[in-house]
Amino acid sequence: MSTLLSVSVAMLAGLLMTRIAKRLKLPAVTAYLVAGVLIGPYCLGAMHIDGLGFTSSEAVSSLSLVSEVALGFIAFSIGNEFRMEELKSTGRQTAVIGIVQALFATLLVDLALVVIHLIAPDKLSVSQAITLGAIAAATAPAATLMVVRQYKANGPLTNLLLPIVALDDAVGLVVFAVSFGIARTLHSGVVDLVSILVNPLVEIVASLALGAVLGWFLTQLEKLFNSNTNRLNLTIAFVFLTASLAMTEFQIGPVTVGFSSLLVCMMLGTVFCNLCPLSQDLMDRADKWTSPLFALFFVISGAELELSVFSDWVIVAIGLVYIVSRSLGKYLGAFLSSSWTGCSASIRKYLGITLLPQAGVALGMCITAMELGAEGNLIRNITLFAVLVYELVGPMFTKMALTKAGDIQPMSEAVKNRRQTKLEAAAKAKQ
């Protein structure tokens, strides 16, 4: 009962907050996040009244399965952006920009935080600086995808943005694995090449292979059904199956074989959309089904944000340096690489702004960073502080950039008039 009550309260709070956000011309994803913060354990939840909000962090964590499933569908949708006929024209730009902007963010954060270490070595170690630099590479695909969907963004910037966001996470996983391996070596004094090089490569290859196999099976099974409803049900079931299989992990000798849920589900979507002739229609139908799931995901994400990080001035100060240097790295990396690959002026100017949101992947990385013991706590809190800021302002910047680039078009007067006519007709019918 308590779980169902939490889900219903979260959904209602998020939907009601979108009415306020609409008046303020803010993206719906920002409204969901703010609603999550308000009903979270640091605001209304602190009153410990069941039905008013999440009364504890454990209550929020009990809905973690919803987040895992939602991320699976988000990655599956982004895989749809890797259609071969479209990548023929943008593939080189996607690869270059995706890699360069991630590495630029890591480099600038590393430099900025190492400077802080030299100034105040007792506040920040080199291991912590390197790990935070690696976390800076990751970009949140969920917030970006939600903004694109809400405003039906379409154009050169959007077409390039979504595959870059997907590739960004693959690059981020490699950068983090190598950087964290070095950080752990500095922390313990023991060199472990398996953790630094082998495990991350195995994770990426295994994730892509598993997603590709499941994508092929999904395409073959779709042929058994003639009804689009049954095909949609099968597609949804396969995303659930893929997300669950991606949670498995096992050892082969010294090598840990694990999977990235984002990469597996993204590859599932990529193979499916390139092999199945009906994939576009099924993807469109799945998008409508997942709308409430994504809304719930962002409300839960807002409730997970820990406002207690503001109580420590050290975390706030280092967090601000992290945010500024990462934002600068993303923007400069995207600007320079898009210039090298011959992108248009609007893409060069606005692409970097759309790559600021950060959430799920970064939080997963900071959980891994807890292996550093006490040093891991600071990494986690700084990441939480940055995610809090990025998730609240990132969608607004993404909307602004896509609007300035012309990918989001203002509602025409004709559409406004049609909507008004429908509302008036409905009001007369009730009378």
Short mmCIF file of C-alpha atoms in Angstrom, two decimals:
data_model
loop_
_atom_site.label_atom_id
_atom_site.label_comp_id
_atom_site.label_asym_id
_atom_site.label_seq_id
_atom_site.Cartn_x
_atom_site.Cartn_y
_atom_site.Cartn_z
CA MET A 1 0.00 0.00 0.00
CA SER A 2 2.75 2.47 0.95
CA THR A 3 4.53 1.90 -2.37
CA LEU A 4 1.37 2.51 -4.39
CA LEU A 5 0.64 5.60 -2.31
CA SER A 6 4.16 6.93 -2.93
CA VAL A 7 3.84 6.33 -6.69
CA SER A 8 0.46 8.08 -6.90
CA VAL A 9 1.61 11.06 -4.81
CA ALA A 10 4.75 11.39 -6.94
CA MET A 11 2.76 11.31 -10.19
CA LEU A 12 0.19 13.83 -8.97
CA ALA A 13 2.84 16.19 -7.58
CA GLY A 14 4.78 16.10 -10.82
CA LEU A 15 1.72 16.72 -13.00
CA LEU A 16 0.48 19.61 -10.84
CA MET A 17 3.93 21.20 -10.87
CA THR A 18 3.94 21.20 -14.68
CA ARG A 19 1.04 23.67 -14.58
CA ILE A 20 3.22 26.14 -12.70
CA ALA A 21 6.22 25.40 -14.93
CA LYS A 22 4.12 26.05 -18.05
CA ARG A 23 3.27 29.57 -16.83
CA LEU A 24 6.97 30.18 -16.17
CA LYS A 25 7.86 28.69 -19.59
CA LEU A 26 10.03 25.99 -18.00
CA PRO A 27 10.48 22.44 -19.36
CA ALA A 28 8.28 19.74 -17.83
CA VAL A 29 11.36 17.80 -16.68
CA THR A 30 12.32 20.72 -14.43
CA ALA A 31 8.81 20.67 -12.95
CA TYR A 32 9.10 16.95 -12.19
CA LEU A 33 12.48 17.42 -10.50
CA VAL A 34 11.24 20.34 -8.38
CA ALA A 35 8.15 18.32 -7.41
CA GLY A 36 10.44 15.49 -6.32
CA VAL A 37 12.51 17.85 -4.18
CA LEU A 38 9.34 19.27 -2.55
CA ILE A 39 7.88 15.87 -1.63
CA GLY A 40 11.31 14.46 -0.78
CA PRO A 41 12.69 13.64 2.68
CA TYR A 42 14.19 17.14 3.10
CA CYS A 43 10.93 19.08 2.54
CA LEU A 44 7.39 17.77 2.97
CA GLY A 45 8.70 14.29 3.70
CA ALA A 46 10.45 15.67 6.79
CA MET A 47 7.00 16.03 8.40
CA HIS A 48 6.77 12.19 8.39
CA ILE A 49 3.15 12.17 7.26
CA ASP A 50 2.38 9.21 5.00
CA GLY A 51 0.77 10.34 1.78
CA LEU A 52 2.30 13.81 1.88
CA GLY A 53 5.71 12.84 0.55
CA PHE A 54 8.70 10.50 0.85
CA THR A 55 9.38 10.32 4.58
CA SER A 56 12.91 8.92 4.25
CA SER A 57 15.69 8.12 1.80
CA GLU A 58 14.75 4.46 2.16
CA ALA A 59 11.24 5.24 0.93
CA VAL A 60 12.74 6.79 -2.20
CA SER A 61 15.16 3.89 -2.68
CA SER A 62 12.25 1.44 -2.56
CA LEU A 63 11.23 2.75 -5.99
CA SER A 64 14.69 2.26 -7.51
CA LEU A 65 13.30 -0.45 -9.81
CA VAL A 66 11.18 2.22 -11.52
CA SER A 67 14.34 4.22 -12.23
CA GLU A 68 16.13 1.18 -13.66
CA VAL A 69 13.23 0.39 -16.00
CA ALA A 70 12.85 4.05 -17.05
CA LEU A 71 16.55 4.32 -17.88
CA GLY A 72 16.22 1.17 -19.97
CA PHE A 73 13.43 2.72 -22.05
CA ILE A 74 15.33 6.00 -22.34
CA ALA A 75 18.40 4.20 -23.68
CA PHE A 76 16.18 2.11 -26.00
CA SER A 77 14.66 5.32 -27.42
CA ILE A 78 18.09 6.90 -27.93
CA GLY A 79 19.21 3.77 -29.80
CA ASN A 80 16.59 4.74 -32.37
CA GLU A 81 18.81 7.72 -33.26
CA PHE A 82 21.50 5.41 -34.67
CA ARG A 83 19.75 4.59 -37.93
CA MET A 84 22.36 3.79 -40.55
CA GLU A 85 20.84 5.95 -43.29
CA GLU A 86 21.08 8.99 -41.02
CA LEU A 87 24.51 8.16 -39.62
CA LYS A 88 25.97 8.14 -43.13
CA SER A 89 25.80 11.94 -43.09
CA THR A 90 26.48 12.63 -39.39
CA GLY A 91 28.45 9.59 -38.22
CA ARG A 92 31.90 11.20 -38.40
CA GLN A 93 30.70 14.36 -36.64
CA THR A 94 28.98 12.33 -33.93
CA ALA A 95 32.09 10.25 -33.21
CA VAL A 96 34.54 13.16 -33.14
CA ILE A 97 32.35 15.51 -31.09
CA GLY A 98 31.21 12.77 -28.69
CA ILE A 99 34.78 11.82 -27.82
CA VAL A 100 36.39 15.28 -27.80
CA GLN A 101 33.81 17.07 -25.62
CA ALA A 102 33.91 14.26 -23.02
CA LEU A 103 37.73 14.33 -22.86
CA PHE A 104 37.78 18.14 -22.69
CA ALA A 105 35.44 18.10 -19.69
CA THR A 106 37.61 15.53 -17.92
CA LEU A 107 40.82 17.45 -18.69
CA LEU A 108 39.58 20.83 -17.45
CA VAL A 109 38.05 19.39 -14.26
CA ASP A 110 41.28 17.46 -13.58
CA LEU A 111 43.38 20.62 -14.00
CA ALA A 112 41.08 22.78 -11.86
CA LEU A 113 40.84 20.27 -9.02
CA VAL A 114 44.57 19.46 -9.04
CA VAL A 115 45.16 23.19 -8.54
CA ILE A 116 42.86 23.06 -5.51
CA HIS A 117 44.86 20.07 -4.25
CA LEU A 118 48.10 22.06 -4.55
CA ILE A 119 46.52 24.96 -2.64
CA ALA A 120 44.77 22.87 0.02
CA PRO A 121 46.10 19.27 -0.03
CA ASP A 122 44.22 18.45 3.19
CA LYS A 123 40.85 19.22 1.53
CA LEU A 124 41.22 17.33 -1.76
CA SER A 125 43.58 14.51 -2.77
CA VAL A 126 44.87 13.75 -6.26
CA SER A 127 42.85 10.51 -6.27
CA GLN A 128 39.66 12.47 -5.60
CA ALA A 129 40.52 15.06 -8.27
CA ILE A 130 41.16 12.41 -10.94
CA THR A 131 37.96 10.52 -10.09
CA LEU A 132 35.81 13.67 -10.22
CA GLY A 133 37.41 14.55 -13.56
CA ALA A 134 36.33 11.20 -14.96
CA ILE A 135 32.76 11.61 -13.65
CA ALA A 136 32.62 14.98 -15.45
CA ALA A 137 32.65 13.22 -18.83
CA ALA A 138 29.16 11.75 -18.40
CA THR A 139 26.03 13.51 -19.69
CA ALA A 140 22.45 12.60 -18.72
CA PRO A 141 20.48 11.41 -21.76
CA ALA A 142 17.15 11.36 -19.91
CA ALA A 143 16.70 15.11 -19.40
CA THR A 144 17.81 15.88 -22.95
CA LEU A 145 15.42 13.34 -24.45
CA MET A 146 12.49 14.66 -22.38
CA VAL A 147 13.07 18.24 -23.54
CA VAL A 148 13.32 17.11 -27.18
CA ARG A 149 10.07 15.18 -26.89
CA GLN A 150 8.11 17.82 -25.02
CA TYR A 151 8.85 20.57 -27.53
CA LYS A 152 9.01 18.24 -30.55
CA ALA A 153 12.47 19.59 -31.34
CA ASN A 154 13.66 18.76 -34.82
CA GLY A 155 16.57 20.06 -36.85
CA PRO A 156 20.33 19.74 -37.42
CA LEU A 157 21.23 20.33 -33.76
CA THR A 158 18.72 17.79 -32.42
CA ASN A 159 19.71 15.19 -35.01
CA LEU A 160 23.34 15.49 -33.92
CA LEU A 161 22.66 15.90 -30.18
CA LEU A 162 20.90 12.63 -29.37
CA PRO A 163 23.51 10.23 -30.81
CA ILE A 164 26.27 12.33 -29.21
CA VAL A 165 24.58 12.00 -25.80
CA ALA A 166 24.40 8.24 -26.30
CA LEU A 167 28.04 7.97 -27.38
CA ASP A 168 29.04 10.27 -24.51
CA ASP A 169 28.05 7.64 -21.93
CA ALA A 170 30.17 4.96 -23.63
CA VAL A 171 33.17 7.31 -23.66
CA GLY A 172 32.46 8.32 -20.07
CA LEU A 173 32.48 4.71 -18.89
CA VAL A 174 35.90 4.10 -20.46
CA VAL A 175 37.36 7.35 -19.11
CA PHE A 176 36.00 6.63 -15.64
CA ALA A 177 37.26 3.05 -15.56
CA VAL A 178 40.81 4.09 -16.53
CA SER A 179 40.88 7.20 -14.30
CA PHE A 180 39.40 5.41 -11.31
CA GLY A 181 41.87 2.58 -11.76
CA ILE A 182 44.70 5.13 -11.57
CA ALA A 183 43.06 6.84 -8.57
CA ARG A 184 42.71 3.53 -6.75
CA THR A 185 46.37 2.76 -7.48
CA LEU A 186 47.42 6.14 -6.03
CA HIS A 187 45.20 5.50 -3.01
CA SER A 188 46.37 1.96 -2.26
CA GLY A 189 49.79 1.87 -3.90
CA VAL A 190 48.88 -1.39 -5.70
CA VAL A 191 48.85 -1.43 -9.53
CA ASP A 192 45.92 -3.43 -10.97
CA LEU A 193 45.97 -3.46 -14.77
CA VAL A 194 42.91 -5.72 -14.91
CA SER A 195 40.75 -3.08 -13.21
CA ILE A 196 42.29 -0.20 -15.15
CA LEU A 197 42.15 -1.63 -18.68
CA VAL A 198 40.57 -5.09 -18.99
CA ASN A 199 37.34 -4.76 -16.98
CA PRO A 200 36.10 -1.55 -18.67
CA LEU A 201 36.78 -2.92 -22.17
CA VAL A 202 35.05 -6.21 -21.30
CA GLU A 203 32.03 -4.30 -19.93
CA ILE A 204 31.63 -2.24 -23.10
CA VAL A 205 32.12 -5.16 -25.51
CA ALA A 206 29.86 -7.45 -23.48
CA SER A 207 27.14 -4.78 -23.23
CA LEU A 208 27.15 -4.09 -26.97
CA ALA A 209 27.19 -7.82 -27.79
CA LEU A 210 24.31 -8.63 -25.43
CA GLY A 211 22.23 -5.72 -26.77
CA ALA A 212 22.91 -6.74 -30.37
CA VAL A 213 21.88 -10.37 -29.79
CA LEU A 214 18.70 -9.36 -27.98
CA GLY A 215 17.92 -6.81 -30.72
CA TRP A 216 18.19 -9.52 -33.37
CA PHE A 217 15.92 -11.87 -31.37
CA LEU A 218 13.37 -9.08 -30.89
CA THR A 219 13.29 -8.43 -34.64
CA GLN A 220 12.75 -12.13 -35.40
CA LEU A 221 9.98 -12.52 -32.82
CA GLU A 222 8.16 -9.44 -34.15
CA LYS A 223 7.54 -11.43 -37.36
CA LEU A 224 5.30 -13.86 -35.46
CA PHE A 225 2.66 -11.19 -34.83
CA ASN A 226 0.38 -9.30 -37.19
CA SER A 227 -1.15 -6.97 -34.62
CA ASN A 228 0.74 -3.78 -33.80
CA THR A 229 -0.63 -4.01 -30.25
CA ASN A 230 1.01 -7.41 -29.77
CA ARG A 231 4.21 -6.14 -31.36
CA LEU A 232 4.24 -3.21 -28.93
CA ASN A 233 3.68 -5.55 -25.98
CA LEU A 234 6.56 -7.72 -27.16
CA THR A 235 8.84 -4.69 -27.53
CA ILE A 236 8.03 -3.49 -24.00
CA ALA A 237 8.60 -6.98 -22.60
CA PHE A 238 12.01 -7.16 -24.32
CA VAL A 239 13.11 -3.84 -22.81
CA PHE A 240 12.16 -5.18 -19.37
CA LEU A 241 14.08 -8.39 -20.12
CA THR A 242 17.13 -6.48 -21.37
CA ALA A 243 17.20 -4.17 -18.35
CA SER A 244 17.05 -7.17 -16.00
CA LEU A 245 19.80 -9.11 -17.81
CA ALA A 246 22.03 -6.02 -17.73
CA MET A 247 22.02 -6.17 -13.92
CA THR A 248 23.90 -9.50 -13.87
CA GLU A 249 27.61 -9.73 -13.10
CA PHE A 250 30.03 -12.66 -12.85
CA GLN A 251 33.73 -13.49 -12.64
CA ILE A 252 35.94 -15.24 -15.17
CA GLY A 253 39.22 -15.68 -13.35
CA PRO A 254 40.48 -12.22 -12.36
CA VAL A 255 38.17 -10.49 -14.88
CA THR A 256 34.78 -9.13 -13.82
CA VAL A 257 32.16 -9.41 -16.55
CA GLY A 258 29.49 -6.79 -16.00
CA PHE A 259 27.10 -4.84 -18.19
CA SER A 260 26.06 -1.22 -18.57
CA SER A 261 22.26 -1.05 -18.62
CA LEU A 262 22.38 2.08 -20.76
CA LEU A 263 24.67 0.56 -23.39
CA VAL A 264 22.80 -2.76 -23.55
CA CYS A 265 19.37 -1.14 -23.98
CA MET A 266 20.79 1.43 -26.40
CA MET A 267 22.24 -1.34 -28.57
CA LEU A 268 18.92 -3.20 -28.38
CA GLY A 269 17.21 -0.12 -29.83
CA THR A 270 19.92 0.43 -32.44
CA VAL A 271 19.80 -3.11 -33.86
CA PHE A 272 16.00 -3.21 -33.69
CA CYS A 273 15.50 0.09 -35.54
CA ASN A 274 17.91 -0.93 -38.31
CA LEU A 275 16.55 -4.47 -38.85
CA CYS A 276 12.81 -4.14 -38.25
CA PRO A 277 10.89 -2.27 -41.01
CA LEU A 278 8.08 -1.43 -38.55
CA SER A 279 10.42 -0.08 -35.87
CA GLN A 280 9.59 3.60 -36.36
CA ASP A 281 5.87 3.06 -35.80
CA LEU A 282 6.52 0.84 -32.78
CA MET A 283 8.95 3.36 -31.32
CA ASP A 284 6.32 6.10 -31.64
CA ARG A 285 3.75 3.91 -29.88
CA ALA A 286 6.23 3.02 -27.11
CA ASP A 287 6.96 6.72 -26.55
CA LYS A 288 3.29 7.30 -25.66
CA TRP A 289 3.27 4.33 -23.28
CA THR A 290 6.40 5.46 -21.45
CA SER A 291 5.34 9.07 -20.83
CA PRO A 292 4.02 8.47 -17.26
CA LEU A 293 7.00 6.22 -16.51
CA PHE A 294 9.45 8.99 -17.43
CA ALA A 295 7.48 11.54 -15.36
CA LEU A 296 7.68 9.25 -12.34
CA PHE A 297 11.39 8.67 -12.96
CA PHE A 298 12.19 12.39 -12.78
CA VAL A 299 10.06 12.97 -9.68
CA ILE A 300 11.93 10.12 -7.96
CA SER A 301 15.22 11.61 -9.19
CA GLY A 302 14.28 14.94 -7.62
CA ALA A 303 13.42 13.24 -4.33
CA GLU A 304 16.83 11.51 -4.35
CA LEU A 305 18.72 14.82 -4.47
CA GLU A 306 20.32 15.40 -1.08
CA LEU A 307 19.93 19.00 0.04
CA SER A 308 22.19 18.31 3.02
CA VAL A 309 25.25 18.84 0.80
CA PHE A 310 24.67 22.60 1.10
CA SER A 311 25.62 22.45 4.79
CA ASP A 312 29.34 21.91 4.10
CA TRP A 313 31.13 24.94 2.62
CA VAL A 314 34.03 22.76 1.37
CA ILE A 315 31.66 20.67 -0.74
CA VAL A 316 29.94 23.79 -2.06
CA ALA A 317 33.25 25.48 -2.97
CA ILE A 318 34.77 22.43 -4.68
CA GLY A 319 31.39 21.69 -6.27
CA LEU A 320 31.24 25.16 -7.82
CA VAL A 321 34.75 24.73 -9.26
CA TYR A 322 33.68 21.32 -10.62
CA ILE A 323 30.52 22.77 -12.21
CA VAL A 324 32.27 25.75 -13.81
CA SER A 325 35.23 23.75 -15.16
CA ARG A 326 33.01 20.89 -16.44
CA SER A 327 30.62 23.33 -18.15
CA LEU A 328 33.53 25.12 -19.77
CA GLY A 329 35.05 21.82 -20.89
CA LYS A 330 31.79 20.61 -22.43
CA TYR A 331 31.24 23.89 -24.26
CA LEU A 332 34.81 24.31 -25.54
CA GLY A 333 35.11 20.64 -26.49
CA ALA A 334 31.85 20.75 -28.44
CA PHE A 335 32.67 24.11 -30.05
CA LEU A 336 36.16 23.12 -31.22
CA SER A 337 35.25 19.62 -32.42
CA SER A 338 32.12 20.84 -34.24
CA SER A 339 34.30 23.48 -35.92
CA TRP A 340 36.84 20.84 -37.00
CA THR A 341 34.08 18.66 -38.50
CA GLY A 342 32.48 21.50 -40.46
CA CYS A 343 29.22 21.91 -38.51
CA SER A 344 27.01 24.96 -38.99
CA ALA A 345 27.39 28.12 -36.92
CA SER A 346 24.27 27.40 -34.82
CA ILE A 347 25.55 23.91 -33.91
CA ARG A 348 28.97 25.27 -32.97
CA LYS A 349 27.35 27.94 -30.80
CA TYR A 350 24.66 25.94 -29.00
CA LEU A 351 25.67 22.26 -28.94
CA GLY A 352 27.86 22.55 -25.84
CA ILE A 353 25.01 24.09 -23.83
CA THR A 354 22.78 21.07 -24.46
CA LEU A 355 25.41 18.69 -23.02
CA LEU A 356 25.35 20.09 -19.46
CA PRO A 357 22.70 17.86 -17.75
CA GLN A 358 24.20 15.16 -15.53
CA ALA A 359 22.48 12.50 -13.42
CA GLY A 360 22.15 8.72 -13.53
CA VAL A 361 25.49 7.63 -15.00
CA ALA A 362 27.41 10.09 -12.84
CA LEU A 363 25.63 8.87 -9.70
CA GLY A 364 26.48 5.29 -10.63
CA MET A 365 30.13 6.29 -10.99
CA CYS A 366 30.23 7.98 -7.58
CA ILE A 367 28.81 4.83 -5.99
CA THR A 368 31.78 2.95 -7.44
CA ALA A 369 34.05 5.69 -6.08
CA MET A 370 32.95 4.73 -2.56
CA GLU A 371 35.57 1.96 -2.83
CA LEU A 372 38.09 4.66 -1.87
CA GLY A 373 36.66 4.64 1.63
CA ALA A 374 36.51 7.99 3.40
CA GLU A 375 37.75 9.79 0.27
CA GLY A 376 34.79 8.38 -1.62
CA ASN A 377 32.32 10.25 0.61
CA LEU A 378 33.62 13.63 -0.57
CA ILE A 379 33.45 12.51 -4.23
CA ARG A 380 29.86 11.36 -3.71
CA ASN A 381 28.74 14.59 -2.04
CA ILE A 382 30.36 16.82 -4.66
CA THR A 383 28.74 14.76 -7.42
CA LEU A 384 25.36 15.02 -5.66
CA PHE A 385 25.77 18.79 -5.38
CA ALA A 386 26.62 19.07 -9.08
CA VAL A 387 23.75 16.80 -10.13
CA LEU A 388 21.34 18.91 -8.06
CA VAL A 389 22.42 22.07 -9.90
CA TYR A 390 22.71 20.51 -13.36
CA GLU A 391 19.37 18.70 -13.22
CA LEU A 392 17.48 21.83 -12.19
CA VAL A 393 19.06 24.26 -14.67
CA GLY A 394 20.28 21.89 -17.40
CA PRO A 395 16.86 21.27 -19.03
CA MET A 396 16.22 25.04 -19.15
CA PHE A 397 19.53 25.62 -20.92
CA THR A 398 18.79 22.75 -23.32
CA LYS A 399 15.42 24.25 -24.20
CA MET A 400 17.01 27.69 -24.67
CA ALA A 401 19.77 26.35 -26.93
CA LEU A 402 17.38 24.31 -29.10
CA THR A 403 15.07 27.33 -29.41
CA LYS A 404 17.91 29.68 -30.39
CA ALA A 405 19.14 27.13 -32.93
CA GLY A 406 15.66 27.00 -34.49
CA ASP A 407 15.00 23.34 -33.62
CA ILE A 408 12.10 24.29 -31.32
CA GLN A 409 9.47 26.25 -33.19
CA PRO A 410 6.96 28.50 -31.38
CA MET A 411 3.35 27.37 -31.57
CA SER A 412 1.74 28.87 -34.65
CA GLU A 413 -1.40 30.98 -34.44
CA ALA A 414 -3.26 28.36 -36.48
CA VAL A 415 -2.51 25.66 -33.89
CA LYS A 416 -3.49 27.99 -31.04
CA ASN A 417 -6.79 28.78 -32.76
CA ARG A 418 -7.55 25.09 -33.35
CA ARG A 419 -6.92 24.29 -29.68
CA GLN A 420 -9.10 27.20 -28.55
CA THR A 421 -11.89 26.09 -30.89
CA LYS A 422 -11.77 22.55 -29.48
CA LEU A 423 -11.92 23.87 -25.90
CA GLU A 424 -14.89 26.08 -26.71
CA ALA A 425 -16.69 23.22 -28.45
CA ALA A 426 -16.10 20.94 -25.48
CA ALA A 427 -17.45 23.61 -23.09
CA LYS A 428 -20.62 24.02 -25.17
CA ALA A 429 -21.13 20.26 -25.31
CA LYS A 430 -21.08 20.09 -21.49
CA GLN A 431 -23.71 22.82 -21.29
#
